Structures are given as structure tokens and as C-alpha cells.
């Protein structure tokens, strides 16, 4: 609009300054001023600075547009300017520019049509914006509901598991997105907890069974002694000997249970350990426990990192197992090197059908039921090996017997 008014003012100025010989120049007064602007939608009038009135106009002069500022432009004391005003309901945009000394041209155009168009545009924009907000809210609610549905399902399942303690429940993994990964991780956690709980229950059940036998025997023998039975000194000595053996068995069983039930996160001293020295000490103890068995040790210096007491227990259990199955005068071959302990005995070995359960807790081969032990020795060896990043395996050597290899991570 401003550019149109400025162009119309220039056109009017050029037309007003043409020589009188120009047949297109309007005659004043009387000539229609609208021909000066070249546009039917733009009106014009001229202001005389001396009189402060309209000197020429398109039709009737619009006196309301002759303001002091417009007269100042005619006087040359004010720069050209735009302004807006409303006259008889008509919204006008006015441009005032100097024409010649003492004269100014004033052009204007109605803005009512533009105002109506802008008002309609504002209305439509408001409606479109409101519709967009409502649509976005509806879509956001739908998307949020679809997104949070797996979360709500997971929450409900967690609450149900907490209430019922049923760890066998699982969450549907769904899509391979973040929520799907969360559901899969939760399923893994439930599976681990279920396996841990099952293992604990089995441990308690097996421990109860293993404890019941020696405790029953202890109670029976102690009741006999309380009643003064047996009266024969030799028989009485035999009962006392059995009591001592049963107490030793209980002590070993309790120590084994403590080792198995120890929390893997319990802070224990981790250090560099000379595996050859630990094995040498354990072999010395086994020579005292099994004087009729020869423990033949070949050890090279080797260092591993771990918990000394647990590694010593695992090595001791391997040597004790070999000594227990060795006949009087038998040889147990022990080799240490490169973070590994190898123990080979020349006993009856392990039958193929018993091999799969060799490292199970509380499992004892039928032929071992009459021997001392709790069935936890090799299970502890396996637990120690895995907690130290290693493994234990059974081998069937040529010539009979059994060979166990305990591998631990070297430092």
C-alpha cells in the first residue's frame, strides 16, 4: 500500500508540473484530480501552505486530512510521511509529500477491504490453529497411550510378581525398540531370580537332608551314652569314635554350606597369589590326613589373582577327593603351572553315567555313599573356578583313575 501511494504521489507530481501546452494536463480548477494518480483506487488533493486549505481535489476536498503536519510538509519544514485515520467509517492510509514550494500533494487509499481480508485471515488462522492443537492433542493422547501401554503392562506385572512372588511370569517383548529391550531385560532378570530362588530352595532342601542323617545319629548315640549304654568299654569307645566322626562331618558340611551360600558380592581381599605355594601347603595337609597315600607334587612358580582362602579351599577339595578315592599305597599326581592345577588319582574313576552330575551340589555317586563327605566338595571347586574367571573339568586318563584340571586366570 505504501509503495502504491508513493508511486501515485510521484505520478500526480509529474502530471501537475507538465507545461500547459500538454493536452493531457488537467485544467485547474475543474479538472478531475484522479487523473493525476493514474489509479481509480487512489484519491489525491493538493494543499496550499499559504492558505492551509485544499487548492485542488478529486471531488470535494477532504478537509479532515489537512493536518498541521501536512501543512508543514507543504512549507518544507517536515519530511514526507505516512499516517492512518478513519473518516466516516472509512479506514484510510494517507501519504503526504511536497509538490512545489508552498504546495504538497496528499494521496490516500481505503483499507477497509484489506482490513476485512485480514480479519477473515485471522479468523481462519485461529480456527486452523485451534483445530491443529486439538488434532495434535488427540494424536498425542493416542500415541502416548500406545507408547505407555507396554509400560503399564510391565508395571502391572511387577506389582503382580511382588504380590504373588511368582517369578515364572514373563513380559511380551513386543517390538525391538527401547521398551522391547526393557521387557527383554526384565524377562532375563526374572529368569535369573527364578533360577537363583530355585537354587536356594534346592540348597536348603539338600542341606536339610544331609544334616538330618548325622544329627539323628548324634542324637541316638548321645541318648545311649546318657542312659549309660553301652556298658562294654570297647563298644563305648566305638560310640565315642562315631560321635567324633559325625561331628567332623557336620563341621565340614557347615563349612561347605558357608562357602556355597557366600554372596559373590561380599567384599573379600583380592590379591596376587602364588598358586604353587597354595598347592604345596594343601598337599602337606593331605599327607597328614591320608598318610597311606603318596602325594607327588610337581610345581612351577605361577601367580593368579583372586581370594586366597577360596582358592586354597578349591585346591584342598580336589586333593581330598583324590586321596579319598586312592587305595592304600596309591599315588596322587599333582602338577601346578601356568595358572592351572592338575590332580590325577589312580582310583576307580567316574562312571560315564555319573559324569554329568559330577559337579552338582550334594550329589554323591552310589559307590561314595559309605565314604565321608557331603557331596559339596567338587561343587565348591566349580563355584570357585567360575568366580575367578576359570573352569574345572574332568578327564578320563589312560590307565584308569580320574584327572581334574582347575584353571584360574593368571595375573
Short mmCIF file of C-alpha atoms in Angstrom, two decimals:
data_model
loop_
_atom_site.label_atom_id
_atom_site.label_comp_id
_atom_site.label_asym_id
_atom_site.label_seq_id
_atom_site.Cartn_x
_atom_site.Cartn_y
_atom_site.Cartn_z
CA UNK A 1 0.00 0.00 0.00
CA UNK A 2 2.82 2.39 0.92
CA UNK A 3 4.61 1.70 -2.36
CA UNK A 4 1.36 2.26 -4.27
CA UNK A 5 0.74 5.59 -2.52
CA UNK A 6 4.32 6.72 -3.10
CA UNK A 7 4.09 5.83 -6.80
CA UNK A 8 0.71 7.62 -7.10
CA UNK A 9 2.16 10.75 -5.45
CA UNK A 10 5.06 10.77 -7.94
CA UNK A 11 2.60 10.38 -10.82
CA UNK A 12 0.49 13.29 -9.52
CA UNK A 13 3.59 15.47 -9.07
CA UNK A 14 4.78 14.76 -12.62
CA UNK A 15 1.33 15.49 -14.10
CA UNK A 16 0.93 18.74 -12.15
CA UNK A 17 4.29 20.06 -13.38
CA UNK A 18 3.73 19.45 -17.13
CA UNK A 19 3.67 22.58 -19.37
CA UNK A 20 0.23 23.98 -20.22
CA UNK A 21 0.77 23.05 -23.86
CA UNK A 22 0.48 19.44 -22.77
CA UNK A 23 -3.06 18.45 -23.76
CA UNK A 24 -3.11 15.77 -21.03
CA UNK A 25 -2.53 18.29 -18.25
CA UNK A 26 -5.78 18.93 -16.30
CA UNK A 27 -7.13 22.46 -16.09
CA UNK A 28 -7.49 23.88 -12.58
CA UNK A 29 -9.89 24.36 -11.14
CA UNK A 30 -12.30 21.94 -12.67
CA UNK A 31 -10.10 19.06 -13.99
CA UNK A 32 -10.53 15.71 -12.20
CA UNK A 33 -7.56 15.19 -9.89
CA UNK A 34 -7.91 11.38 -10.04
CA UNK A 35 -6.27 11.50 -13.43
CA UNK A 36 -3.10 12.63 -11.69
CA UNK A 37 -2.62 9.33 -9.79
CA UNK A 38 -3.41 7.04 -12.70
CA UNK A 39 -5.38 4.75 -10.33
CA UNK A 40 -9.07 4.69 -9.55
CA UNK A 41 -8.47 3.30 -6.04
CA UNK A 42 -6.19 6.16 -5.03
CA UNK A 43 -7.51 9.69 -4.47
CA UNK A 44 -5.48 12.89 -4.28
CA UNK A 45 -5.67 16.52 -3.32
CA UNK A 46 -3.26 19.44 -3.16
CA UNK A 47 -2.63 21.55 -0.08
CA UNK A 48 -1.62 25.23 -0.23
CA UNK A 49 0.71 26.20 2.56
CA UNK A 50 -0.21 29.86 2.50
CA UNK A 51 -3.94 29.33 2.98
CA UNK A 52 -3.73 25.98 4.78
CA UNK A 53 -6.52 24.70 2.60
CA UNK A 54 -7.07 22.29 -0.27
CA UNK A 55 -6.30 24.06 -3.52
CA UNK A 56 -7.39 21.28 -5.83
CA UNK A 57 -9.07 17.93 -5.20
CA UNK A 58 -10.51 14.94 -6.97
CA UNK A 59 -14.04 15.81 -5.91
CA UNK A 60 -14.93 17.53 -2.71
CA UNK A 61 -11.92 18.50 -0.59
CA UNK A 62 -11.34 16.27 2.45
CA UNK A 63 -10.67 18.96 4.99
CA UNK A 64 -10.02 16.44 7.79
CA UNK A 65 -6.85 15.34 6.01
CA UNK A 66 -5.39 18.86 6.09
CA UNK A 67 -3.49 18.49 9.34
CA UNK A 68 -0.77 20.73 10.72
CA UNK A 69 1.79 18.11 9.79
CA UNK A 70 0.52 18.08 6.17
CA UNK A 71 0.79 21.91 6.04
CA UNK A 72 4.32 21.61 7.45
CA UNK A 73 5.23 19.28 4.57
CA UNK A 74 3.89 21.92 2.13
CA UNK A 75 6.02 24.56 3.89
CA UNK A 76 9.06 22.31 3.53
CA UNK A 77 9.59 22.05 7.30
CA UNK A 78 8.65 18.36 7.53
CA UNK A 79 9.70 15.32 5.56
CA UNK A 80 7.16 13.21 3.64
CA UNK A 81 5.29 10.80 5.91
CA UNK A 82 2.50 8.24 6.12
CA UNK A 83 -0.36 8.16 8.57
CA UNK A 84 -3.69 6.39 9.07
CA UNK A 85 -7.05 7.83 10.01
CA UNK A 86 -10.73 6.91 9.94
CA UNK A 87 -13.29 9.29 8.41
CA UNK A 88 -17.00 8.43 8.30
CA UNK A 89 -16.21 4.73 8.78
CA UNK A 90 -13.57 4.69 6.04
CA UNK A 91 -10.15 3.50 7.17
CA UNK A 92 -7.60 5.45 5.14
CA UNK A 93 -3.87 5.17 4.59
CA UNK A 94 -2.51 8.63 3.66
CA UNK A 95 0.79 9.74 2.18
CA UNK A 96 1.86 13.42 2.20
CA UNK A 97 4.75 14.60 0.01
CA UNK A 98 5.97 18.05 -1.16
CA UNK A 99 4.90 19.06 -4.67
CA UNK A 100 6.42 22.50 -5.17
CA UNK A 101 7.39 25.34 -2.81
CA UNK A 102 4.29 26.06 -0.74
CA UNK A 103 2.33 23.09 -2.09
CA UNK A 104 2.02 19.43 -1.05
CA UNK A 105 0.25 16.51 -2.60
CA UNK A 106 -1.82 14.22 -0.41
CA UNK A 107 -2.84 10.77 -1.70
CA UNK A 108 -4.81 8.10 0.09
CA UNK A 109 -6.45 4.72 -0.33
CA UNK A 110 -9.16 2.90 1.59
CA UNK A 111 -8.05 -0.06 3.74
CA UNK A 112 -11.49 -1.43 4.56
CA UNK A 113 -11.27 -4.28 2.05
CA UNK A 114 -7.81 -5.17 3.29
CA UNK A 115 -8.99 -4.97 6.91
CA UNK A 116 -11.81 -7.38 6.11
CA UNK A 117 -9.41 -9.74 4.35
CA UNK A 118 -7.02 -9.63 7.31
CA UNK A 119 -9.91 -10.17 9.73
CA UNK A 120 -11.06 -13.21 7.72
CA UNK A 121 -7.47 -14.46 7.61
CA UNK A 122 -7.10 -14.08 11.38
CA UNK A 123 -10.34 -15.95 11.90
CA UNK A 124 -9.30 -18.80 9.64
CA UNK A 125 -5.83 -18.91 11.13
CA UNK A 126 -7.34 -19.06 14.62
CA UNK A 127 -9.67 -21.87 13.56
CA UNK A 128 -6.87 -23.76 11.82
CA UNK A 129 -4.58 -23.27 14.84
CA UNK A 130 -7.30 -24.45 17.21
CA UNK A 131 -8.01 -27.45 15.01
CA UNK A 132 -4.28 -28.19 14.82
CA UNK A 133 -3.99 -28.02 18.61
CA UNK A 134 -6.99 -30.31 19.06
CA UNK A 135 -5.66 -32.73 16.43
CA UNK A 136 -2.19 -32.68 17.99
CA UNK A 137 -3.72 -33.30 21.42
CA UNK A 138 -5.77 -36.21 20.09
CA UNK A 139 -2.81 -37.73 18.25
CA UNK A 140 -0.53 -37.13 21.25
CA UNK A 141 -3.00 -38.86 23.54
CA UNK A 142 -3.32 -41.79 21.15
CA UNK A 143 0.44 -42.10 20.64
CA UNK A 144 1.17 -41.70 24.36
CA UNK A 145 -1.43 -44.34 25.15
CA UNK A 146 0.07 -46.74 22.63
CA UNK A 147 3.59 -45.98 23.85
CA UNK A 148 2.81 -46.27 27.55
CA UNK A 149 0.67 -49.39 27.20
CA UNK A 150 3.72 -51.72 27.44
CA UNK A 151 4.98 -49.68 30.40
CA UNK A 152 1.64 -50.07 32.17
CA UNK A 153 1.68 -53.78 31.37
CA UNK A 154 5.20 -54.03 32.77
CA UNK A 155 4.18 -52.10 35.88
CA UNK A 156 1.16 -54.36 36.42
CA UNK A 157 3.36 -57.43 36.04
CA UNK A 158 5.94 -56.09 38.51
CA UNK A 159 3.20 -55.39 41.05
CA UNK A 160 1.72 -58.86 40.50
CA UNK A 161 5.11 -60.53 40.91
CA UNK A 162 5.71 -58.52 44.09
CA UNK A 163 2.30 -59.55 45.40
CA UNK A 164 2.30 -63.22 44.40
CA UNK A 165 6.09 -63.88 44.39
CA UNK A 166 5.53 -65.83 41.17
CA UNK A 167 8.82 -65.41 39.29
CA UNK A 168 7.68 -67.60 36.39
CA UNK A 169 5.72 -64.73 34.81
CA UNK A 170 7.18 -63.10 31.69
CA UNK A 171 6.56 -59.91 29.71
CA UNK A 172 5.82 -59.96 25.98
CA UNK A 173 8.92 -58.46 24.36
CA UNK A 174 6.97 -56.77 21.53
CA UNK A 175 8.77 -54.53 19.06
CA UNK A 176 12.59 -54.33 19.05
CA UNK A 177 12.59 -50.76 20.43
CA UNK A 178 13.68 -49.37 23.78
CA UNK A 179 10.55 -50.69 25.51
CA UNK A 180 11.08 -54.06 23.88
CA UNK A 181 14.65 -54.12 25.15
CA UNK A 182 13.39 -53.16 28.60
CA UNK A 183 10.87 -56.00 28.56
CA UNK A 184 13.54 -58.46 27.38
CA UNK A 185 15.92 -57.30 30.13
CA UNK A 186 13.15 -57.66 32.69
CA UNK A 187 12.47 -61.20 31.48
CA UNK A 188 16.17 -62.02 31.84
CA UNK A 189 16.13 -60.59 35.36
CA UNK A 190 13.05 -62.65 36.28
CA UNK A 191 14.66 -65.78 34.84
CA UNK A 192 17.85 -65.17 36.86
CA UNK A 193 15.86 -64.52 40.02
CA UNK A 194 13.78 -67.64 39.44
CA UNK A 195 16.88 -69.73 38.90
CA UNK A 196 18.52 -68.21 41.99
CA UNK A 197 15.43 -68.84 44.11
CA UNK A 198 15.14 -72.39 42.81
CA UNK A 199 18.82 -72.96 43.57
CA UNK A 200 18.43 -71.58 47.09
CA UNK A 201 15.40 -73.75 47.76
CA UNK A 202 17.22 -76.79 46.43
CA UNK A 203 20.24 -75.93 48.56
CA UNK A 204 18.08 -75.67 51.69
CA UNK A 205 16.28 -78.92 50.88
CA UNK A 206 19.51 -80.78 50.19
CA UNK A 207 21.21 -79.30 53.24
CA UNK A 208 18.27 -80.33 55.41
CA UNK A 209 18.51 -83.85 54.07
CA UNK A 210 22.28 -84.03 54.58
CA UNK A 211 22.07 -82.56 58.08
CA UNK A 212 19.27 -84.84 59.19
CA UNK A 213 21.32 -88.06 58.99
CA UNK A 214 24.33 -87.05 61.14
CA UNK A 215 22.10 -85.19 63.59
CA UNK A 216 19.88 -88.26 64.01
CA UNK A 217 22.92 -90.46 64.53
CA UNK A 218 24.40 -87.99 67.02
CA UNK A 219 21.17 -87.85 68.98
CA UNK A 220 20.87 -91.64 69.05
CA UNK A 221 24.44 -92.16 70.26
CA UNK A 222 24.19 -89.37 72.84
CA UNK A 223 20.94 -90.85 74.19
CA UNK A 224 22.70 -94.22 74.52
CA UNK A 225 25.57 -92.59 76.43
CA UNK A 226 23.09 -90.70 78.63
CA UNK A 227 21.47 -94.00 79.62
CA UNK A 228 24.90 -95.47 80.36
CA UNK A 229 24.91 -97.62 77.26
CA UNK A 230 26.84 -99.48 76.09
CA UNK A 231 28.46 -100.78 79.21
CA UNK A 232 31.26 -102.59 77.39
CA UNK A 233 34.34 -100.30 77.28
CA UNK A 234 35.23 -101.29 73.72
CA UNK A 235 31.72 -100.66 72.45
CA UNK A 236 31.58 -97.39 74.37
CA UNK A 237 34.84 -96.30 72.77
CA UNK A 238 33.41 -97.20 69.36
CA UNK A 239 30.34 -95.00 70.02
CA UNK A 240 32.58 -92.10 71.06
CA UNK A 241 34.64 -92.59 67.91
CA UNK A 242 31.49 -92.44 65.80
CA UNK A 243 30.41 -89.27 67.63
CA UNK A 244 33.70 -87.58 66.79
CA UNK A 245 33.39 -88.63 63.15
CA UNK A 246 29.84 -87.35 62.93
CA UNK A 247 30.83 -84.03 64.48
CA UNK A 248 33.67 -83.70 61.96
CA UNK A 249 31.23 -84.46 59.16
CA UNK A 250 28.86 -81.79 60.45
CA UNK A 251 31.70 -79.29 60.71
CA UNK A 252 32.77 -80.00 57.14
CA UNK A 253 29.19 -79.77 55.91
CA UNK A 254 28.62 -76.42 57.64
CA UNK A 255 31.88 -75.04 56.24
CA UNK A 256 30.88 -76.20 52.75
CA UNK A 257 27.46 -74.63 53.09
CA UNK A 258 29.00 -71.33 54.16
CA UNK A 259 31.25 -71.39 51.10
CA UNK A 260 28.35 -72.12 48.75
CA UNK A 261 25.97 -69.64 50.35
CA UNK A 262 28.55 -66.84 50.39
CA UNK A 263 27.30 -63.82 48.44
CA UNK A 264 29.51 -63.28 45.39
CA UNK A 265 29.31 -59.55 46.02
CA UNK A 266 30.68 -59.84 49.56
CA UNK A 267 33.91 -57.81 49.58
CA UNK A 268 36.84 -60.20 50.02
CA UNK A 269 40.54 -59.47 49.75
CA UNK A 270 41.62 -59.95 46.12
CA UNK A 271 45.37 -60.24 45.71
CA UNK A 272 48.15 -61.82 43.70
CA UNK A 273 48.56 -65.40 44.89
CA UNK A 274 51.34 -67.90 44.31
CA UNK A 275 49.26 -70.86 43.20
CA UNK A 276 52.24 -73.21 43.57
CA UNK A 277 52.67 -72.22 47.23
CA UNK A 278 48.95 -72.66 47.98
CA UNK A 279 49.03 -76.12 46.38
CA UNK A 280 52.20 -77.07 48.30
CA UNK A 281 50.52 -76.18 51.62
CA UNK A 282 47.37 -78.11 50.67
CA UNK A 283 49.43 -81.18 49.68
CA UNK A 284 51.22 -81.06 53.04
CA UNK A 285 47.87 -81.11 54.86
CA UNK A 286 46.63 -84.01 52.73
CA UNK A 287 49.74 -86.05 53.55
CA UNK A 288 48.79 -85.66 57.22
CA UNK A 289 45.15 -86.63 56.55
CA UNK A 290 45.95 -89.57 54.24
CA UNK A 291 49.23 -91.00 55.49
CA UNK A 292 48.86 -94.12 53.34
CA UNK A 293 48.62 -92.12 50.10
CA UNK A 294 51.63 -90.58 48.40
CA UNK A 295 51.01 -87.07 47.02
CA UNK A 296 53.55 -86.48 44.27
CA UNK A 297 53.85 -82.72 43.60
CA UNK A 298 55.45 -81.02 40.60
CA UNK A 299 55.03 -77.27 40.88
CA UNK A 300 56.34 -74.36 38.86
CA UNK A 301 56.01 -70.78 40.11
CA UNK A 302 52.76 -69.30 38.87
CA UNK A 303 50.74 -66.32 40.07
CA UNK A 304 46.98 -65.87 39.90
CA UNK A 305 44.75 -63.09 41.16
CA UNK A 306 41.90 -63.91 43.49
CA UNK A 307 40.78 -64.67 47.04
CA UNK A 308 43.39 -66.80 48.79
CA UNK A 309 41.03 -68.62 51.16
CA UNK A 310 38.64 -69.66 48.37
CA UNK A 311 41.38 -70.82 46.01
CA UNK A 312 43.01 -72.78 48.85
CA UNK A 313 39.64 -74.41 49.60
CA UNK A 314 39.17 -75.45 45.96
CA UNK A 315 42.67 -76.97 45.73
CA UNK A 316 42.19 -78.74 49.07
CA UNK A 317 38.88 -80.21 47.90
CA UNK A 318 40.49 -81.60 44.73
CA UNK A 319 43.34 -83.19 46.71
CA UNK A 320 40.94 -84.52 49.35
CA UNK A 321 38.74 -86.07 46.65
CA UNK A 322 41.78 -87.78 45.11
CA UNK A 323 43.04 -89.00 48.49
CA UNK A 324 39.62 -90.36 49.42
CA UNK A 325 39.43 -92.49 46.26
CA UNK A 326 43.04 -93.70 46.36
CA UNK A 327 43.83 -97.14 47.70
CA UNK A 328 46.45 -97.51 50.47
CA UNK A 329 49.85 -97.04 48.88
CA UNK A 330 48.31 -95.22 45.92
CA UNK A 331 49.82 -92.18 44.25
CA UNK A 332 48.16 -88.82 43.60
CA UNK A 333 49.96 -86.83 40.92
CA UNK A 334 49.69 -83.04 41.36
CA UNK A 335 51.02 -80.61 38.74
CA UNK A 336 50.97 -76.80 39.02
CA UNK A 337 51.88 -74.31 36.29
CA UNK A 338 50.53 -71.53 34.06
CA UNK A 339 47.62 -70.76 36.41
CA UNK A 340 46.41 -74.37 36.45
CA UNK A 341 46.34 -77.19 38.99
CA UNK A 342 46.06 -80.77 37.69
CA UNK A 343 45.20 -83.59 40.13
CA UNK A 344 45.27 -87.20 38.95
CA UNK A 345 44.49 -90.23 41.12
CA UNK A 346 44.61 -93.94 40.31
CA UNK A 347 41.32 -94.90 41.89
CA UNK A 348 38.21 -96.38 40.24
CA UNK A 349 37.40 -93.18 38.33
CA UNK A 350 33.94 -91.91 37.45
CA UNK A 351 31.44 -93.99 35.56
CA UNK A 352 30.09 -92.45 32.32
CA UNK A 353 26.54 -92.29 33.66
CA UNK A 354 27.72 -90.31 36.72
CA UNK A 355 29.83 -87.79 34.78
CA UNK A 356 27.02 -85.28 34.01
CA UNK A 357 26.27 -84.82 37.73
CA UNK A 358 29.86 -84.80 38.93
CA UNK A 359 29.83 -81.11 39.97
CA UNK A 360 26.23 -80.95 41.25
CA UNK A 361 25.61 -79.91 44.84
CA UNK A 362 25.02 -82.72 47.33
CA UNK A 363 25.33 -85.34 44.63
CA UNK A 364 27.27 -88.44 45.55
CA UNK A 365 27.87 -91.49 43.43
CA UNK A 366 26.31 -94.71 44.75
CA UNK A 367 29.79 -96.07 45.43
CA UNK A 368 30.60 -92.99 47.56
CA UNK A 369 27.65 -93.23 49.93
CA UNK A 370 29.72 -95.05 52.54
CA UNK A 371 32.65 -92.62 52.32
CA UNK A 372 32.93 -89.44 54.39
CA UNK A 373 31.83 -86.25 52.70
CA UNK A 374 28.81 -84.13 51.96
CA UNK A 375 28.74 -84.11 48.17
CA UNK A 376 29.71 -80.42 48.10
CA UNK A 377 33.46 -80.62 47.52
CA UNK A 378 33.52 -80.59 43.72
CA UNK A 379 30.58 -78.15 43.59
CA UNK A 380 32.69 -75.70 45.60
CA UNK A 381 35.62 -76.24 43.22
CA UNK A 382 33.39 -75.34 40.27
CA UNK A 383 31.99 -72.29 42.08
CA UNK A 384 35.50 -71.01 42.92
CA UNK A 385 36.75 -71.59 39.36
CA UNK A 386 33.85 -69.70 37.77
CA UNK A 387 34.03 -66.82 40.26
CA UNK A 388 37.72 -66.40 39.33
CA UNK A 389 37.11 -66.43 35.58
CA UNK A 390 38.29 -70.02 35.15
CA UNK A 391 36.86 -73.51 34.93
CA UNK A 392 37.28 -77.04 36.21
CA UNK A 393 36.95 -80.13 34.05
CA UNK A 394 37.13 -83.87 34.48
CA UNK A 395 39.26 -86.08 32.24
CA UNK A 396 39.44 -89.84 31.93
CA UNK A 397 43.20 -90.62 31.74
CA UNK A 398 44.73 -93.71 30.25
CA UNK A 399 45.42 -96.35 32.86
CA UNK A 400 42.30 -95.58 34.91
CA UNK A 401 41.62 -93.19 37.72
CA UNK A 402 40.42 -89.61 37.41
CA UNK A 403 42.09 -86.36 36.46
CA UNK A 404 40.77 -82.90 37.31
CA UNK A 405 42.09 -79.64 35.83
CA UNK A 406 41.42 -76.43 37.76
CA UNK A 407 42.23 -73.39 35.58
CA UNK A 408 42.38 -69.88 37.06
CA UNK A 409 43.16 -66.58 35.37
CA UNK A 410 46.85 -65.74 35.79
CA UNK A 411 47.89 -62.17 36.64
#
